[in-house]
XYZ file of C-alpha atoms in Angstrom:
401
model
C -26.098 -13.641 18.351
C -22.612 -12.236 18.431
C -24.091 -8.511 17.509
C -26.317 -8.714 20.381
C -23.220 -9.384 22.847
C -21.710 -6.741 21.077
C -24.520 -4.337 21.889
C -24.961 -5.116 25.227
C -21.003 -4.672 26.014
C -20.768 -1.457 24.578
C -24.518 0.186 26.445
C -22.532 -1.899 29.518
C -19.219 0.022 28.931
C -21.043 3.357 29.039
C -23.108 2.263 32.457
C -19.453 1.521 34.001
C -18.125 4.275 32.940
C -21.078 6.552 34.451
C -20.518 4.890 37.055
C -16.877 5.648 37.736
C -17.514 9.160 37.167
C -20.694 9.747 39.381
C -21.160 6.850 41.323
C -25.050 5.803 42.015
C -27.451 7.172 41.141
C -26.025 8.890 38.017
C -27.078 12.812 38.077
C -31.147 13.040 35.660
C -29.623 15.630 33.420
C -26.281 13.888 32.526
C -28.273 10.678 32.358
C -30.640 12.432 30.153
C -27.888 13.474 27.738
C -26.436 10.028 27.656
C -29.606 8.378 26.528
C -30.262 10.936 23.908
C -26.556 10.339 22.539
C -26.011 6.193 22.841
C -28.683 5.048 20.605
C -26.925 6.951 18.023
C -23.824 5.773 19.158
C -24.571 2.431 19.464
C -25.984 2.437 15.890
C -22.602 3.464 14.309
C -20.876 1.039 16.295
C -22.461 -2.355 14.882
C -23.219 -0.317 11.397
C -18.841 -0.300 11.355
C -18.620 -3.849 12.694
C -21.040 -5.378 9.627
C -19.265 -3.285 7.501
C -15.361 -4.361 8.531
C -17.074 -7.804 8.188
C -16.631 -8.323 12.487
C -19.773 -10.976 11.714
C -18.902 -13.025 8.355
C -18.516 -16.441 8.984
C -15.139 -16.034 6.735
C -13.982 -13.601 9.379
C -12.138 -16.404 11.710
C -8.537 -14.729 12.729
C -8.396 -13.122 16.405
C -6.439 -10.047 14.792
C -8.749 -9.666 12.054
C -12.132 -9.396 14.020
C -10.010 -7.445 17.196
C -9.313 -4.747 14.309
C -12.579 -4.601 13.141
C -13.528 -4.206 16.805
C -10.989 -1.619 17.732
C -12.017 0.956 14.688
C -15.362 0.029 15.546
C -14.925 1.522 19.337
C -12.785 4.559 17.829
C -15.528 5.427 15.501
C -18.433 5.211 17.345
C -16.556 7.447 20.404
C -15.595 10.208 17.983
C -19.285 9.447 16.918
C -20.370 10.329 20.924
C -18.644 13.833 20.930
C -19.781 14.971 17.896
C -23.237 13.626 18.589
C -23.018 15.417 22.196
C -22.323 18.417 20.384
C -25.233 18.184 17.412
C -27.965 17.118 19.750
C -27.125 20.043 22.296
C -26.925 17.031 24.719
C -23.815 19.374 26.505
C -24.458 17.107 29.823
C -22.519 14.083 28.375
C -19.111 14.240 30.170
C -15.970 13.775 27.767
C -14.627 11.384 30.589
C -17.277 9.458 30.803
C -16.587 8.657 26.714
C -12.752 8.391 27.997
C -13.827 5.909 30.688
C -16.142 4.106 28.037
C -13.629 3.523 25.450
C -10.535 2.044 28.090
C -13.697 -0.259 29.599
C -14.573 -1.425 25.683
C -11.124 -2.166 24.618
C -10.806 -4.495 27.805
C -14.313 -6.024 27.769
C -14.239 -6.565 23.999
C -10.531 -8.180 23.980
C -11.998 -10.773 25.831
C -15.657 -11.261 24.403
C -13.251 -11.405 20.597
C -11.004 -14.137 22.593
C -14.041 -16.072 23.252
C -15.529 -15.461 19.685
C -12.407 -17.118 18.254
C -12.468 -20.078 20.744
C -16.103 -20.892 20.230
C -16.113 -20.154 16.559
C -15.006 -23.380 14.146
C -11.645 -22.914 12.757
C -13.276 -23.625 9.162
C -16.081 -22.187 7.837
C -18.450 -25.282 7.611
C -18.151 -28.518 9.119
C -18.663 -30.691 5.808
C -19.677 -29.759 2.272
C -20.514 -31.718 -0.870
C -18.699 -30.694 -3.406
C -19.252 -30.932 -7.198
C -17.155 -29.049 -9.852
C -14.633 -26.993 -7.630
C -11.124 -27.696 -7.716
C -10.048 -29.614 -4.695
C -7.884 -26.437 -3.601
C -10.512 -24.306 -3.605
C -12.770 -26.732 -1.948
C -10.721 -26.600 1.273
C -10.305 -23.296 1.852
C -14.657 -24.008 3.290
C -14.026 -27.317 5.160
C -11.999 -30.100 5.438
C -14.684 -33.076 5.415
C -16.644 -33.866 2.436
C -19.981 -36.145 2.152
C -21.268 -37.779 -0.332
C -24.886 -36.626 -0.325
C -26.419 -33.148 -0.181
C -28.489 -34.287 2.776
C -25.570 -34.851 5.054
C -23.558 -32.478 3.970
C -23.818 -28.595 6.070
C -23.305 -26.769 2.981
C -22.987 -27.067 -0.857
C -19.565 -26.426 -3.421
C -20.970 -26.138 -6.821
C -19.106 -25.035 -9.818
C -19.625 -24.708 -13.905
C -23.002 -23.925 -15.777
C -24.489 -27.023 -14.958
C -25.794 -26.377 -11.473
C -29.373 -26.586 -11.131
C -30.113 -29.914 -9.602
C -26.976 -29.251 -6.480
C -28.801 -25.694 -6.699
C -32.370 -27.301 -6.056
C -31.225 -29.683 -3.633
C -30.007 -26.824 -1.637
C -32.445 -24.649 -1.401
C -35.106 -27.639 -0.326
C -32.840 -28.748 1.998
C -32.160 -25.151 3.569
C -28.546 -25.830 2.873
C -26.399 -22.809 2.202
C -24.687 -23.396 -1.451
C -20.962 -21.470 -2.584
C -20.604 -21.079 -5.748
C -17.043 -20.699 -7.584
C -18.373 -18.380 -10.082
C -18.174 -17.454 -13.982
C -18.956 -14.418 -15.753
C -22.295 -15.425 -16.563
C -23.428 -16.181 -13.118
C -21.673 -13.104 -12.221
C -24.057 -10.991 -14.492
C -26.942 -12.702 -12.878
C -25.691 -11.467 -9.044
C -28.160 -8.275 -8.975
C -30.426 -9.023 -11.820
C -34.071 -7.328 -11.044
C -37.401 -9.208 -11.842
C -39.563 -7.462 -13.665
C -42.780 -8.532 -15.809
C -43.988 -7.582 -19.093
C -47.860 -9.363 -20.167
C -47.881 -11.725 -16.894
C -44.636 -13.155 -17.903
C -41.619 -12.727 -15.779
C -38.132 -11.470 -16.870
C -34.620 -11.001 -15.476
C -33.565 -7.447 -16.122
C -29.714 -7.326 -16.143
C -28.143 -3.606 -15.947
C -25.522 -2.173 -17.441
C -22.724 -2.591 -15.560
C -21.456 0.917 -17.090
C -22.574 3.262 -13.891
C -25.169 5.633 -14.367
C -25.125 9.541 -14.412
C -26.035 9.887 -10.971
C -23.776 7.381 -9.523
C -21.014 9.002 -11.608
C -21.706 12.473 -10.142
C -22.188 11.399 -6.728
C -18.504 9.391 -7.045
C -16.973 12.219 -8.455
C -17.969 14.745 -5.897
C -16.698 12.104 -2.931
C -13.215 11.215 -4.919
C -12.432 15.378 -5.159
C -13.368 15.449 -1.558
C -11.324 12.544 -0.608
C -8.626 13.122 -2.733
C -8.544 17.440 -1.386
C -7.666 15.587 1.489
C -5.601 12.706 1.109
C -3.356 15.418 -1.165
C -3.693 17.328 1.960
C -2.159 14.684 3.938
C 0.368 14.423 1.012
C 2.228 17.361 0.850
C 2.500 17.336 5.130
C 4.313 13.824 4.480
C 6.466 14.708 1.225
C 9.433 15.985 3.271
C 9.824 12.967 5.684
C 8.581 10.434 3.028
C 10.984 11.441 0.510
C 14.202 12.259 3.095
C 13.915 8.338 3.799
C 13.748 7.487 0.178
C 16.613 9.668 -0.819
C 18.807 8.234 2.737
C 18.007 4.949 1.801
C 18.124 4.563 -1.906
C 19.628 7.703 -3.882
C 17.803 8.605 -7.129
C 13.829 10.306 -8.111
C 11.586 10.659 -5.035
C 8.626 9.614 -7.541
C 8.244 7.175 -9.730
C 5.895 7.138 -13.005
C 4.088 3.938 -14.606
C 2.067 3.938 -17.938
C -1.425 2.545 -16.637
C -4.729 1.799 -18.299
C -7.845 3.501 -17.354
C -11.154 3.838 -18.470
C -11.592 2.548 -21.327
C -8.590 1.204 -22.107
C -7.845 5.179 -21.863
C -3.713 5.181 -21.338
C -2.318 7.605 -18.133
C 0.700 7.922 -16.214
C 0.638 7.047 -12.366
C 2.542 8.278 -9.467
C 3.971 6.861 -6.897
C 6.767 7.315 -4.147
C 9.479 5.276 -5.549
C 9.789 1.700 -3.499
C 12.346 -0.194 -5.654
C 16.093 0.371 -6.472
C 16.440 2.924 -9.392
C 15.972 1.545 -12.930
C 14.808 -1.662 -11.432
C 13.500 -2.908 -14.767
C 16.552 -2.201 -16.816
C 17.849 -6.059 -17.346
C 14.698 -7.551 -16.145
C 12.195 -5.828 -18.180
C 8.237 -5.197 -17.169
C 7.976 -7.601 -14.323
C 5.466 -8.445 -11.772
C 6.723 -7.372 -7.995
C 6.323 -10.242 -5.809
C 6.318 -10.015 -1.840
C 9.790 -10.595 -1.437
C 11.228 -8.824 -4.697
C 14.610 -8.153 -4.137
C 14.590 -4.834 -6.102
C 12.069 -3.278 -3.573
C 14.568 -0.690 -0.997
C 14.217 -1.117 2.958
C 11.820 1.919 3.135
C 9.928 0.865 -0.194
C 8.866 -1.980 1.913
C 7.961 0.113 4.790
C 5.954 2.230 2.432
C 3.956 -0.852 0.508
C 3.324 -2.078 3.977
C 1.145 0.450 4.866
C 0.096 1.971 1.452
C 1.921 5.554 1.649
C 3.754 4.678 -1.637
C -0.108 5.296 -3.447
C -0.349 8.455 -1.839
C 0.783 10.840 -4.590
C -2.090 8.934 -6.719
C -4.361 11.193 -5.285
C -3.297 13.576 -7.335
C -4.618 11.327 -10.287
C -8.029 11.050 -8.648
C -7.979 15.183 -8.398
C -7.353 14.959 -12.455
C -9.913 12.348 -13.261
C -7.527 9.581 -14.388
C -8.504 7.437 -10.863
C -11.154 6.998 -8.401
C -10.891 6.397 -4.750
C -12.543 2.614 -4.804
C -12.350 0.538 -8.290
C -10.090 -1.721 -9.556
C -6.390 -1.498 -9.573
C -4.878 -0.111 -13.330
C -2.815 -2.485 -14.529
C -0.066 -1.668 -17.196
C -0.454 -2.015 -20.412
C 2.106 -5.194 -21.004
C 0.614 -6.920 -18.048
C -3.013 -6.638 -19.305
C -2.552 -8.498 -22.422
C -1.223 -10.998 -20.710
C -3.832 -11.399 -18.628
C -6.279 -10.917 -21.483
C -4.731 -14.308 -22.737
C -5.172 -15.838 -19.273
C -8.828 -14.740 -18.496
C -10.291 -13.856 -22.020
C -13.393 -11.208 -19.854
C -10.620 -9.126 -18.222
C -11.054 -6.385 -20.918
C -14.669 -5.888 -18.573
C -12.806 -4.411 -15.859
C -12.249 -1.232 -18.069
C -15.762 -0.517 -17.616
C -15.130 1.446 -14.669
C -12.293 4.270 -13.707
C -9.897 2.562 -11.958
C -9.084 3.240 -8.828
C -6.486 3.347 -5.111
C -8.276 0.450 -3.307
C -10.886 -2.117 -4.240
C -12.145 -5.480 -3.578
C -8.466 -7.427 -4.296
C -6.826 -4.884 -2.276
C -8.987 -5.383 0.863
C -10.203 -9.603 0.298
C -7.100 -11.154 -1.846
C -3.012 -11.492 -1.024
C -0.511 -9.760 -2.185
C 0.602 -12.690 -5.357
C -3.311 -12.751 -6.219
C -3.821 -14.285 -9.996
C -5.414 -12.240 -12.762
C -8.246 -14.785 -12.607
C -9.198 -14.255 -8.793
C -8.309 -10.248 -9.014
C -10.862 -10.098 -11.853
C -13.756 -11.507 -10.482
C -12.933 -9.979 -7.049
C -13.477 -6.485 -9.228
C -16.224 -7.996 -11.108
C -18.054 -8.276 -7.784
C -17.494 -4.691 -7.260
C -18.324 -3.244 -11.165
C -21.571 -5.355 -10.346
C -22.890 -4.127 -7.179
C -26.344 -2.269 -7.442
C -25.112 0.279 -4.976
C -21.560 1.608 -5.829
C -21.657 4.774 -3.120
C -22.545 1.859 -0.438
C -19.641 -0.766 -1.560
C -17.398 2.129 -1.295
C -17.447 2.768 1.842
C -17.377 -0.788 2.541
C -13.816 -0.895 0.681
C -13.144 1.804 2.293
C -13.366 0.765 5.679
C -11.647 -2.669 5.204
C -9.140 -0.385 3.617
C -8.485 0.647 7.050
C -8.143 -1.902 8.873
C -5.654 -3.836 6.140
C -3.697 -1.216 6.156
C -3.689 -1.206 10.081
C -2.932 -5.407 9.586
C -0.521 -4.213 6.641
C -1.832 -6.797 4.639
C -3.559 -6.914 0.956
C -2.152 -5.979 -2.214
């Protein structure tokens, strides 16, 4: 329902905005232009909202679905004057995308004010629950039943969950599922029959040779430019380093890649120097003390992973995959969640599903299947993008990890 709103605001935008600029009626040929353009336009703009997640039901926080909305409106404009341009539709006024975008930011503040005031502070209005730690259990509602059939959605945990996964389906009740690994490998499993009888057919999660390719050749692309965007920022970035905190500009980590493949990362130096001399490999946590003024500035809004393009140029990292973690902190996660050796399937990479979904003091459990979800997906070029985008807009909401 809400995407149909949304497409009738933004055709309505453009209609006011013709409007203001030609008054009634609106001239055939720029009229013409505009109708070859919009359906275009109007395409990109609800293919960015699914994709920043504008329509989840998870997606509950004025400031998270107002971002979504606001790159959204940005893309699909710049989407309108290069469209103008490819289509030869040279009618389409500039202002009339000007007018547009000022009409969209004000009609769609106050269609994501009423989203947020109509939409339930919680995700469902009961659940039964069976198996899930009471924590987790509230983070979907508040009110639990004692039945499937009253309940508005199902909490299941464990490997025992056929009968709660039955009764769900017959009663056309959505179910959540706090997953394992095994369940995990069943997410994108293919049916496929040999002599009448049917099978699952799990993949390997390792990515195939056209998948790999087709990363590559967007990561060298990507990271051309974000070391493009690097060496413009180096001067400033590491001024305010060397003003506020004397010492190396960059700072090198021993990280695990590929494989369990060992590489040095580099970063812009956020923390006092030596900052592990008494304490030894630590974890940083939000509020580390050892993290400088501008280091916090830089976390903030990611600038401090900048010089890892450089890594992705070399083939140590990818753009989207999971995070690399060092060496001393992966055995001790090994010991916590005995699978997390499976996220060295994959390169790792700047961003991925714990950067965009999970805090910044996520566990090793919940940052493991949250990369598990991505190492899984049948279509790795489409998820990226995906990260991508919500990349975006946390770093915009300086949030994540």
């Amino acid at each position: 329902m809400w995407a149909v709103i949304d497409l009738l605001v933004f055709l309505s935008s453009y209609a006011l905005a013709s409007l203001t600029k030609f008054g009634f009626p609106i001239p055939p040929e720029n009229l013409e232009s505009m109708l070859i353009v919009l359906p275009w336009s109007a395409l990109i703009f609800l293919f960015l909202m699914y994709y920043l997640d504008a329509y989840a039901t998870y997606t509950r926080s004025f400031e998270d679905i107002a971002w979504a909305t606001v790159i959204s409106i940005a893309g699909a404009s710049l989407a309108s004057l290069v469209l103008s341009f490819w289509l030869r539709a040279f009618a389409f006024p500039r202002s009339v995308i000007l007018y547009a975008l000022l009409y969209q930011l004000l009609l769609f503040f106050l269609i994501t004010w009423l989203k947020v005031r109509f939409i339930s502070k919680e995700p469902f209005p009961s659940v039964f629950v069976k198996g899930v730690d009471e924590s987790i259990a509230s983070l979907l509602s508040s009110n639990r039943t004692q039945s499937v059939d009253e309940a508005q959605a199902i909490v299941i945990a464990g490997l025992d969950l056929v009968e709660e996964l039955k009764k769900g389906i017959e009663h056309g009740k959505p179910v959540i599922i706090d997953p394992t690994v095994e369940q995990m490998a069943l997410l994108n499993g293919l049916m496929v029959s040999f002599d009448d009888h049917p099978f699952i057919l799990i993949h390997s999660w390792v990515f195939d040779r056209v998948q790999v390719f087709l990363k590559r050749v967007v990561d060298i692309i990507i990271g051309l430019l974000g070391s493009a965007i690097t060496v413009i920022l180096l001067p400033f970035i590491a001024l305010a380093i060397f003003i506020d905190s004397p010492g190396p500009i960059f700072y090198t980590q021993q990280r695990l890649g590929q494989g369990g493949r060992s590489f040095k990362v580099i970063k812009f130096r956020t923390m006092i120097p030596d900052a592990e001399k008494y304490t030894g490999p630590v974890l940083a946590s939000e509020d580390d003390p050892r993290i400088t003024r501008v280091g916090r500035f830089l976390r903030k809004t990611r600038l401090d992973e900048l010089p890892q393009f450089f890594n992705v140029l070399v083939g140590d990292m990818s753009v989207v995959g999971p995070r690399p973690e060092r060496p001393e902190f992966y055995e001790k996660a090994l010991d916590e969640v005995e699978d997390f050796r499976l996220r060295l399937i994959v390169k790792p990479g700047l961003t991925g599903y714990a950067q965009v979904y999970a805090s910044y003091s996520v566990d090793f459990k919940h940052k493991f299947f949250f990369d598990l979800f991505y190492i899984t997906s049948p279509n790795v070029l489409s998820t990226d993008i995906k990260i991508l985008l919500l990349t975006v807009k946390s770093v915009l909401k300086r949030e994540g990890t």
